[in-house]
Amino acid sequence: MAEISESRRVRVRFAPSPTGPLHIGGVRTALYNYLFARQHGGDLIFRIEDTDSNRFVPGAEDYILKAFRWLGIRFDEGVSFGGNYGPYRQSERRDIYRKYVDLLLEAGRAYIAFDTPAELEAKRAEIPNFQYDASTRMQMRNSLTMSKADVDALIAAGNQYVVRFLIEPDEEVRVNDLIRGLVTVNSSVLDDKVLFKSADQLPTYHLANIVDDHLMEVTHVIRGEEWLPSAPLHVLLYKAFGWEDTMPQFAHLPLLLKPEGNGKLSKRDGDRLGFPVFPLEWHDPKTGEISSGYREKDYLPEAVINFLALLGWNPGNDQEIMTMDEMVELFNLEKCSKAGARFNYQKLVWFNHEYIMSKSDSEIAAMFMPVLESHGVRTTRERAEKAVSLVKNRVNFTGELWDNCSYLFQAPTSYDEKSLKKWWKEEAPVTTAQLCDFIESQPEFKGEILEPLVMEWIASKGYATGKVMNALRVTLVGAAMGPQIFEITDFLGREETLRRARKAIQILS
Ligand code: GLU
């Protein structure tokens, strides 16, 4: 397996095409690049690969930047971050690419082709499994089959053309992948890929990607498995330019699989099973369609990051909860798995719960205050914090807090049927009224003092503790749910506790 070379400063990049919202798999790729860069004290570059104008979607670049800000993934240079290797948006690098296309043409490593879509279509119909390569290129309309004068005349007359990479057949192309090991491909299976199109004067992904990785001194290309088939072509391009000595090391990350494990994770799986596949909500500018995002669904960014880090890698012990710093320290590209990683979103829900528990009540309360306000509750930060401390262990999402503690701020206006049936028995009005009188007669209301006294009183009356206390609970909460009852009474205070209990006796009698 290839060794990670330490001789050059580590430089990695995340290079999305702005064709829509950032898929969760892309977030995982960016995260692994981030961890790798941090670990090696290197640089993480943010490059926008927007050479395919047909697929450009307005707002996508901005969305991607916002998503990383929310997730806490920071870039060292690139679009919107600055740096010495710019511009970092490929559409602003036309002149650079043109120069390198010309270099390949001059060296005879590429050629100009005039075949129209209709002509290519005709060839495909004529030759089964047609591929533009060594076996067919001499039958086509290109600078290899035409005179220089004819080529120049066609261009001068405004005919559109493409520049194709000339791939020599029957060569062993070796891709040294840090995760997959040595991958060998015979060059005859590759076609003469289009590198440049005269129509928009722009290079294709392949050329721009290689030129930029070279000029930006990228040392490691860490990207999704879907790019593995392009890697042999990329290796040949590095060679054609004479850049093999500084060719980056490749690491192709495992696929993200459906929760069931069969096939690639798609947006449809999220729709079907009820989880987002995008970090932030996305409003499609063309269709108007809205796709849900983790942020809007109340996932904590730390939970999303921690979950994604473990999709394809693990630290080799049983540790699951890790801070970003811990991940930076433990991450190991060479320990990433080759096999696809099942997108077990239930595990993400578990992570979210764990991160809620690990955050201070004060942090969670800060998120909860606007929710309280939206329900017309005006309260102090201190009370919000107290409420959070009472119920946070019951929720997986901060968005579930309100349903679990609204009764702390608003007296019940109805009582749950099932709870009543179970706990509001015939004797309940009398025992609850007596309990109210007893509580009212006590000089101290604080739970820790009141609780043993109430227990004593129940025993002296010969009542069943469960019955008495659950009846009280239903009057205060509206249902047989919630934390320890004296925590609730402490929160409500003497006056509100007695008011709710006595009102319920009235209503329910
Ligand atoms: N622009 C490609 C993408 O959208 C980048 C692939 C690569 O990292 O080489 O993912």
Coordinates of C-alpha atoms and ligand atoms in Angstrom, one line a residue:
M1 CA 0.0 0.0 0.0
A2 CA 1.2 3.5 -0.8
E3 CA 2.9 5.5 1.9
I4 CA 1.6 9.0 2.7
S5 CA 4.5 11.1 1.5
E6 CA 5.6 13.7 4.1
S7 CA 8.1 15.6 2.0
R8 CA 5.7 18.3 0.8
R9 CA 3.3 20.4 2.8
V10 CA 0.0 18.6 2.8
R11 CA -2.6 20.4 0.7
V12 CA -6.0 19.0 0.0
R13 CA -9.1 20.4 -1.6
F14 CA -12.8 20.1 -1.6
A15 CA -14.0 20.9 -5.1
P16 CA -17.7 20.8 -5.6
S17 CA -19.6 21.7 -8.8
P18 CA -22.3 24.2 -8.0
T19 CA -25.1 22.0 -9.5
G20 CA -27.4 22.0 -6.5
P21 CA -27.4 21.5 -2.7
L22 CA -24.5 19.8 -1.1
H23 CA -25.3 16.1 -0.7
I24 CA -24.5 14.5 2.7
G25 CA -21.9 12.3 0.9
G26 CA -20.1 15.5 -0.2
V27 CA -20.1 16.7 3.4
R28 CA -18.4 13.5 4.4
T29 CA -15.8 14.0 1.7
A30 CA -15.1 17.5 2.9
L31 CA -15.0 16.4 6.5
Y32 CA -12.3 13.7 5.7
N33 CA -10.3 16.3 3.8
Y34 CA -10.6 18.7 6.7
L35 CA -9.5 16.1 9.3
F36 CA -6.6 15.0 7.1
A37 CA -5.4 18.6 6.6
R38 CA -5.7 19.5 10.3
Q39 CA -3.9 16.4 11.3
H40 CA -1.0 17.1 9.0
G41 CA -0.9 20.8 9.7
G42 CA -1.7 21.4 6.0
D43 CA -4.1 23.4 4.0
L44 CA -7.7 22.8 2.9
I45 CA -8.7 24.5 -0.3
F46 CA -12.3 25.3 -1.4
R47 CA -12.4 25.2 -5.2
I48 CA -15.6 25.7 -7.3
E49 CA -15.6 23.5 -10.4
D50 CA -18.1 25.3 -12.5
T51 CA -16.9 24.6 -16.0
D52 CA -20.2 22.9 -17.0
S53 CA -22.4 25.9 -17.6
N54 CA -25.4 23.7 -18.4
R55 CA -25.5 22.3 -14.9
F56 CA -24.8 25.6 -13.1
V57 CA -27.5 26.3 -10.4
P58 CA -27.7 29.8 -9.0
G59 CA -27.4 29.9 -5.2
A60 CA -25.6 26.5 -4.9
E61 CA -22.2 28.0 -4.1
D62 CA -23.6 30.2 -1.4
Y63 CA -25.5 27.3 0.0
I64 CA -22.4 25.1 0.2
L65 CA -20.5 27.9 2.0
K66 CA -23.3 28.4 4.5
A67 CA -23.6 24.7 5.1
F68 CA -19.9 24.4 6.0
R69 CA -20.1 27.4 8.3
W70 CA -23.0 25.7 10.1
L71 CA -21.1 22.4 10.3
G72 CA -18.0 24.0 11.6
I73 CA -15.7 22.9 8.7
R74 CA -13.3 25.7 8.0
F75 CA -11.2 26.2 4.9
D76 CA -7.8 27.8 4.7
E77 CA -8.1 29.2 1.2
G78 CA -10.3 29.2 -1.8
V79 CA -13.5 30.9 -3.0
S80 CA -14.5 33.5 -0.4
F81 CA -11.4 32.6 1.7
G82 CA -8.6 34.1 -0.4
G83 CA -5.2 32.7 -0.9
N84 CA -2.1 32.7 -3.1
Y85 CA -3.2 30.2 -5.7
G86 CA -6.4 31.9 -7.0
P87 CA -8.7 32.5 -8.7
Y88 CA -10.3 29.5 -7.1
R89 CA -13.5 29.5 -9.3
Q90 CA -12.7 27.5 -12.5
S91 CA -14.9 29.8 -14.7
E92 CA -12.4 32.5 -13.9
R93 CA -9.4 30.5 -15.0
R94 CA -10.1 30.1 -18.7
D95 CA -6.8 31.6 -19.9
I96 CA -4.9 29.2 -17.7
Y97 CA -6.6 26.1 -19.1
R98 CA -6.3 27.3 -22.7
K99 CA -2.6 27.4 -22.2
Y100 CA -2.4 23.9 -21.0
V101 CA -4.7 22.6 -23.7
D102 CA -2.3 24.2 -26.3
L103 CA 0.6 22.5 -24.5
L104 CA -1.0 19.1 -25.0
L105 CA -1.9 19.9 -28.7
E106 CA 1.7 21.0 -29.4
A107 CA 3.1 17.9 -27.8
G108 CA 0.8 15.7 -29.9
R109 CA -0.9 14.4 -26.7
A110 CA -4.2 15.8 -27.8
Y111 CA -6.0 16.6 -31.0
I112 CA -8.8 18.6 -32.4
A113 CA -12.0 16.9 -33.4
F114 CA -14.9 18.3 -35.5
D115 CA -17.4 15.4 -35.3
T116 CA -20.9 16.7 -34.8
P117 CA -23.3 15.1 -32.4
A118 CA -25.2 13.7 -35.5
E119 CA -22.0 12.2 -36.9
L120 CA -21.1 10.6 -33.5
E121 CA -24.6 9.2 -33.3
A122 CA -24.2 7.7 -36.8
K123 CA -21.0 6.0 -35.8
R124 CA -22.6 4.6 -32.7
A125 CA -25.3 3.1 -34.8
E126 CA -22.7 1.7 -37.2
I127 CA -20.2 0.3 -34.8
P128 CA -21.4 -1.7 -31.7
N129 CA -20.0 -0.4 -28.4
F130 CA -18.4 2.5 -30.3
Q131 CA -15.7 4.3 -28.3
Y132 CA -13.7 7.2 -29.6
D133 CA -10.2 5.7 -29.2
A134 CA -7.2 4.2 -31.0
S135 CA -9.4 1.7 -32.8
T136 CA -11.8 4.3 -34.3
R137 CA -10.2 7.8 -34.2
M138 CA -8.7 7.4 -37.7
Q139 CA -12.2 7.0 -39.1
M140 CA -13.3 10.3 -37.6
R141 CA -13.1 14.0 -38.6
N142 CA -10.2 15.3 -36.6
S143 CA -6.7 16.8 -36.9
L144 CA -5.2 13.3 -37.1
T145 CA -7.1 12.5 -40.3
M146 CA -7.1 16.0 -41.9
S147 CA -4.4 18.3 -43.1
K148 CA -3.3 21.2 -41.0
A149 CA -4.7 23.6 -43.7
D150 CA -8.1 22.0 -43.6
V151 CA -8.2 22.1 -39.8
D152 CA -7.2 25.8 -39.7
A153 CA -9.8 26.6 -42.4
L154 CA -12.6 24.9 -40.5
I155 CA -11.7 26.8 -37.3
A156 CA -11.4 30.0 -39.2
A157 CA -14.8 29.4 -40.7
G158 CA -16.3 29.2 -37.2
N159 CA -16.8 25.5 -37.0
Q160 CA -17.1 24.2 -33.4
Y161 CA -14.6 21.6 -32.2
V162 CA -13.4 19.8 -29.2
V163 CA -10.0 18.9 -28.0
R164 CA -9.6 15.2 -27.2
F165 CA -6.9 13.5 -25.2
L166 CA -4.9 11.0 -27.2
I167 CA -4.7 7.8 -25.2
E168 CA -2.2 5.2 -26.3
P169 CA -3.7 1.7 -26.3
D170 CA -2.5 -1.3 -24.3
E171 CA -0.7 0.5 -21.6
E172 CA -0.9 -0.5 -17.9
V173 CA -2.2 2.4 -16.0
R174 CA -1.5 2.2 -12.2
V175 CA -3.5 4.1 -9.7
N176 CA -2.0 3.9 -6.2
D177 CA -4.9 4.5 -3.9
L178 CA -4.4 5.0 -0.2
I179 CA -7.6 3.2 0.6
R180 CA -7.9 0.7 -2.2
G181 CA -4.2 -0.1 -2.8
L182 CA -3.0 -0.6 -6.3
V183 CA -5.7 -0.4 -9.0
T184 CA -4.5 -1.4 -12.5
V185 CA -6.4 -0.6 -15.7
N186 CA -5.5 -1.2 -19.3
S187 CA -5.6 2.0 -21.2
S188 CA -7.4 0.4 -24.1
V189 CA -10.7 0.5 -22.1
L190 CA -10.4 4.3 -21.9
D191 CA -11.8 6.6 -24.5
D192 CA -10.2 9.8 -25.9
K193 CA -11.9 12.1 -23.4
V194 CA -12.9 15.6 -24.4
L195 CA -10.7 18.1 -22.6
F196 CA -11.9 21.3 -24.1
K197 CA -14.9 22.6 -26.0
S198 CA -14.6 25.6 -28.4
A199 CA -18.3 26.3 -28.0
D200 CA -17.9 27.8 -24.5
Q201 CA -14.1 28.1 -24.6
L202 CA -14.1 26.0 -21.4
P203 CA -12.2 22.9 -20.4
T204 CA -14.1 19.8 -19.2
Y205 CA -13.9 18.7 -15.6
H206 CA -11.0 16.3 -16.2
L207 CA -8.6 18.9 -17.6
A208 CA -9.5 21.7 -15.2
N209 CA -9.3 19.3 -12.2
I210 CA -5.8 18.1 -13.1
V211 CA -4.4 21.5 -14.0
D212 CA -5.7 23.0 -10.9
D213 CA -4.6 20.2 -8.6
H214 CA -1.1 20.7 -10.1
L215 CA -1.0 24.5 -9.9
M216 CA -2.5 24.6 -6.5
E217 CA 0.1 22.1 -5.3
V218 CA -2.5 19.6 -4.1
T219 CA -0.8 16.6 -2.5
H220 CA -3.8 14.3 -1.8
V221 CA -7.0 13.9 -3.7
I222 CA -9.6 12.6 -1.2
R223 CA -12.9 12.1 -2.9
G224 CA -15.9 9.9 -3.4
E225 CA -15.7 6.4 -5.0
E226 CA -17.7 7.7 -7.9
W227 CA -14.5 9.3 -9.2
L228 CA -12.4 6.2 -9.1
P229 CA -13.2 5.4 -12.8
S230 CA -11.8 8.8 -13.8
A231 CA -8.5 8.2 -11.9
P232 CA -6.6 6.2 -14.6
L233 CA -7.4 9.0 -17.1
H234 CA -6.1 11.5 -14.5
V235 CA -2.9 9.6 -14.0
L236 CA -2.4 9.6 -17.8
L237 CA -3.0 13.4 -17.9
Y238 CA -0.3 14.0 -15.2
K239 CA 2.1 11.9 -17.2
A240 CA 1.3 13.7 -20.5
F241 CA 2.1 17.0 -18.7
G242 CA 5.2 15.5 -17.2
W243 CA 4.0 16.0 -13.7
E244 CA 4.2 12.5 -12.4
D245 CA 6.7 13.5 -9.6
T246 CA 4.2 15.8 -8.0
M247 CA 1.1 13.8 -8.8
P248 CA -1.2 13.8 -5.8
Q249 CA -1.9 10.6 -3.9
F250 CA -5.4 9.3 -4.4
A251 CA -7.9 8.1 -1.8
H252 CA -11.3 7.2 -3.0
L253 CA -13.8 7.0 -0.1
P254 CA -16.4 4.3 0.2
L255 CA -19.9 4.8 -1.1
L256 CA -22.7 5.8 1.2
L257 CA -25.3 3.1 1.1
K258 CA -29.0 3.0 1.7
P259 CA -30.0 2.3 5.4
E260 CA -30.9 -1.2 4.2
G261 CA -27.5 -1.6 2.7
N262 CA -28.6 -2.3 -0.9
G263 CA -27.4 0.3 -3.3
K264 CA -26.4 3.9 -3.2
L265 CA -28.0 6.4 -0.8
S266 CA -30.3 8.8 -2.6
K267 CA -32.6 11.6 -1.8
R268 CA -35.5 9.3 -2.4
D269 CA -34.3 7.2 0.6
G270 CA -34.5 10.2 2.8
D271 CA -38.0 11.1 1.6
R272 CA -39.1 7.5 2.0
L273 CA -37.7 7.0 5.5
G274 CA -38.0 10.6 6.8
F275 CA -34.5 12.0 7.1
P276 CA -32.8 14.8 5.2
V277 CA -29.8 14.2 2.9
F278 CA -28.8 17.8 2.8
P279 CA -27.2 19.8 5.6
L280 CA -29.5 22.8 5.1
E281 CA -32.9 23.2 3.7
W282 CA -32.7 23.7 -0.1
H283 CA -35.2 25.7 -2.2
D284 CA -34.7 24.7 -5.8
P285 CA -34.6 27.9 -7.8
K286 CA -36.0 26.1 -11.0
T287 CA -38.7 23.8 -9.7
G288 CA -39.5 25.6 -6.4
E289 CA -39.2 22.2 -4.7
I290 CA -38.1 22.4 -1.0
S291 CA -35.8 19.7 0.3
S292 CA -35.4 19.3 4.0
G293 CA -32.1 20.0 5.8
Y294 CA -30.5 18.7 9.0
R295 CA -30.3 22.2 10.4
E296 CA -34.0 22.9 10.0
K297 CA -34.9 19.5 11.4
D298 CA -33.1 20.4 14.6
Y299 CA -30.1 18.2 14.3
L300 CA -27.0 19.5 16.0
P301 CA -24.1 20.1 13.7
E302 CA -21.7 18.3 16.1
A303 CA -23.9 15.2 15.9
V304 CA -24.1 15.3 12.1
I305 CA -20.3 15.6 11.9
N306 CA -19.6 12.8 14.5
F307 CA -22.0 10.5 12.7
L308 CA -20.5 11.2 9.2
A309 CA -16.9 10.7 10.5
L310 CA -17.8 7.2 11.3
L311 CA -19.3 6.3 7.9
G312 CA -16.3 4.7 6.4
W313 CA -13.8 5.1 9.2
N314 CA -13.5 4.2 12.9
P315 CA -10.7 4.9 15.4
G316 CA -10.2 1.2 16.0
N317 CA -11.5 1.2 19.5
D318 CA -15.2 1.4 20.6
Q319 CA -15.2 5.2 21.0
E320 CA -18.1 6.7 19.2
I321 CA -18.5 10.2 20.7
M322 CA -15.6 12.3 19.6
T323 CA -15.0 16.0 19.4
M324 CA -13.6 17.5 16.2
D325 CA -10.1 17.7 17.9
E326 CA -10.2 14.1 18.9
M327 CA -11.2 13.1 15.3
V328 CA -8.3 15.2 14.0
E329 CA -6.0 13.3 16.2
L330 CA -7.3 9.8 15.6
F331 CA -8.3 10.0 11.9
N332 CA -6.4 7.7 9.6
L333 CA -7.0 7.7 5.9
E334 CA -5.4 4.3 5.4
K335 CA -7.8 2.8 7.9
C336 CA -10.9 3.9 5.9
S337 CA -12.9 0.9 4.6
K338 CA -13.2 -0.1 1.0
A339 CA -16.7 -1.4 1.5
G340 CA -19.7 0.9 1.3
A341 CA -21.0 2.4 4.6
R342 CA -24.6 1.9 5.4
F343 CA -26.4 5.2 6.2
N344 CA -27.9 4.2 9.5
Y345 CA -29.9 7.4 10.2
Q346 CA -31.2 5.9 13.5
K347 CA -27.7 6.1 14.7
L348 CA -27.7 9.8 13.8
V349 CA -30.8 10.3 16.0
W350 CA -28.9 8.5 18.8
F351 CA -25.9 10.8 18.3
N352 CA -28.2 13.8 18.4
H353 CA -29.6 12.7 21.8
E354 CA -26.1 12.2 23.1
Y355 CA -25.0 15.6 22.0
I356 CA -28.1 17.2 23.6
M357 CA -27.1 15.4 26.8
S358 CA -23.5 16.5 26.6
K359 CA -24.4 20.2 26.1
S360 CA -25.0 22.4 29.1
D361 CA -28.6 23.3 30.1
S362 CA -27.7 26.9 29.4
E363 CA -26.7 26.1 25.7
I364 CA -29.9 24.2 25.1
A365 CA -31.9 26.8 26.8
A366 CA -30.5 29.4 24.5
M367 CA -32.0 27.4 21.6
F368 CA -35.2 26.8 23.5
M369 CA -36.0 30.5 24.4
P370 CA -37.2 31.4 20.9
V371 CA -39.5 28.3 20.9
L372 CA -41.0 29.3 24.2
E373 CA -41.5 32.8 22.9
S374 CA -43.2 31.4 19.8
H375 CA -45.7 29.7 22.1
G376 CA -46.4 33.0 23.9
V377 CA -44.4 32.0 27.0
R378 CA -42.6 34.9 28.6
T379 CA -40.1 33.5 31.1
T380 CA -36.6 34.0 32.3
R381 CA -33.5 32.2 31.0
E382 CA -33.1 30.6 34.4
R383 CA -36.5 29.0 34.3
A384 CA -35.9 27.8 30.7
E385 CA -32.7 26.3 31.9
K386 CA -34.4 24.5 34.7
A387 CA -37.1 23.2 32.4
V388 CA -34.4 21.9 30.0
S389 CA -32.6 20.2 32.9
L390 CA -35.9 18.4 33.8
V391 CA -36.7 17.0 30.4
K392 CA -33.7 16.9 28.1
N393 CA -33.0 13.3 28.7
R394 CA -36.4 12.5 27.2
V395 CA -35.8 14.1 23.8
N396 CA -33.8 13.3 20.7
F397 CA -34.2 16.8 19.2
T398 CA -34.4 20.2 20.7
G399 CA -37.6 20.5 18.7
E400 CA -39.2 17.9 21.0
L401 CA -38.6 20.0 24.1
W402 CA -41.8 21.9 24.0
D403 CA -44.1 18.9 23.8
N404 CA -42.2 17.4 26.7
C405 CA -42.4 20.4 29.0
S406 CA -45.1 22.8 27.9
Y407 CA -47.1 22.0 31.1
L408 CA -44.3 23.6 33.1
F409 CA -45.3 27.0 31.6
Q410 CA -48.9 26.5 30.8
A411 CA -51.6 24.9 33.0
P412 CA -53.3 21.9 31.4
T413 CA -56.5 22.8 29.7
S414 CA -57.5 19.2 29.1
Y415 CA -56.6 15.8 30.7
D416 CA -55.4 12.8 28.9
E417 CA -58.1 10.1 28.8
K418 CA -55.9 7.1 29.3
S419 CA -54.1 8.7 32.3
L420 CA -57.5 9.6 33.9
K421 CA -58.8 6.1 33.4
K422 CA -55.7 4.7 35.1
W423 CA -55.2 7.2 37.9
W424 CA -58.2 9.4 38.5
K425 CA -60.3 6.8 40.4
E426 CA -63.4 7.4 42.4
E427 CA -61.5 8.4 45.6
A428 CA -59.1 10.7 43.8
P429 CA -61.1 14.0 44.3
V430 CA -61.1 13.4 48.1
T431 CA -57.5 12.2 48.5
T432 CA -56.2 14.9 46.2
A433 CA -58.1 17.6 48.1
Q434 CA -56.8 16.2 51.4
L435 CA -53.3 16.2 50.0
C436 CA -53.7 19.9 48.9
D437 CA -54.7 20.8 52.4
F438 CA -51.8 18.9 53.9
I439 CA -49.3 20.6 51.6
E440 CA -50.8 24.0 52.3
S441 CA -50.4 23.5 56.0
Q442 CA -46.7 22.8 55.7
P443 CA -44.3 25.7 56.4
E444 CA -41.8 24.5 53.8
F445 CA -42.8 23.7 50.2
K446 CA -39.3 22.7 48.9
G447 CA -39.5 19.2 47.4
E448 CA -36.6 17.7 49.4
I449 CA -38.3 18.7 52.7
L450 CA -41.9 18.1 51.5
E451 CA -41.4 14.7 50.0
P452 CA -40.7 12.7 53.2
L453 CA -43.5 14.5 55.0
V454 CA -46.0 13.7 52.2
M455 CA -44.8 10.1 52.2
E456 CA -45.4 9.9 56.0
W457 CA -48.8 11.5 55.6
I458 CA -49.8 9.0 52.9
A459 CA -48.7 6.1 55.1
S460 CA -50.6 7.4 58.1
K461 CA -53.8 7.6 56.0
G462 CA -53.3 4.1 54.8
Y463 CA -53.3 5.3 51.1
A464 CA -51.3 3.8 48.2
T465 CA -48.4 6.1 47.3
G466 CA -48.7 5.4 43.6
K467 CA -52.4 6.2 43.4
V468 CA -52.1 9.5 45.4
M469 CA -49.1 10.8 43.6
N470 CA -50.1 9.9 40.1
A471 CA -53.5 11.5 40.7
L472 CA -51.7 14.7 41.7
R473 CA -49.5 14.4 38.6
V474 CA -52.4 14.2 36.3
T475 CA -53.8 17.4 37.8
L476 CA -50.5 19.3 37.3
V477 CA -49.3 17.9 34.0
G478 CA -52.6 16.9 32.3
A479 CA -51.2 13.4 31.8
A480 CA -49.3 10.6 33.6
M481 CA -45.9 11.8 32.3
G482 CA -42.9 13.9 33.1
P483 CA -40.0 13.9 35.6
Q484 CA -40.1 13.2 39.3
I485 CA -43.3 14.8 40.8
F486 CA -41.5 17.0 43.4
E487 CA -39.3 18.4 40.7
I488 CA -42.5 19.5 39.0
T489 CA -44.0 21.0 42.1
D490 CA -40.7 22.8 42.8
F491 CA -40.8 24.3 39.4
L492 CA -44.4 25.4 39.6
G493 CA -44.2 26.7 43.2
R494 CA -46.8 26.4 46.0
E495 CA -49.4 28.6 44.6
E496 CA -49.5 27.2 41.1
T497 CA -49.4 23.6 42.3
L498 CA -52.4 24.1 44.6
R499 CA -54.3 26.1 42.0
R500 CA -53.8 23.4 39.3
A501 CA -54.7 20.6 41.7
R502 CA -57.8 22.2 43.0
K503 CA -59.0 23.4 39.6
A504 CA -58.6 19.8 38.3
I505 CA -60.7 18.4 41.2
Q506 CA -63.4 20.9 40.3
I507 CA -63.3 20.1 36.6
L508 CA -63.0 16.3 36.9
S509 CA -65.6 15.8 39.7
Ligands
GLU1 N1 -16.1 18.6 -9.1 C1 -16.1 17.3 -8.7 C2 -17.3 17.1 -7.8 O1 -18.2 17.7 -8.0 C3 -14.8 17.1 -7.9 C4 -14.3 15.7 -8.0 C5 -12.9 15.6 -7.4 O2 -12.8 15.8 -6.2 O3 -12.0 15.4 -8.2 O4 -17.3 16.3 -6.9

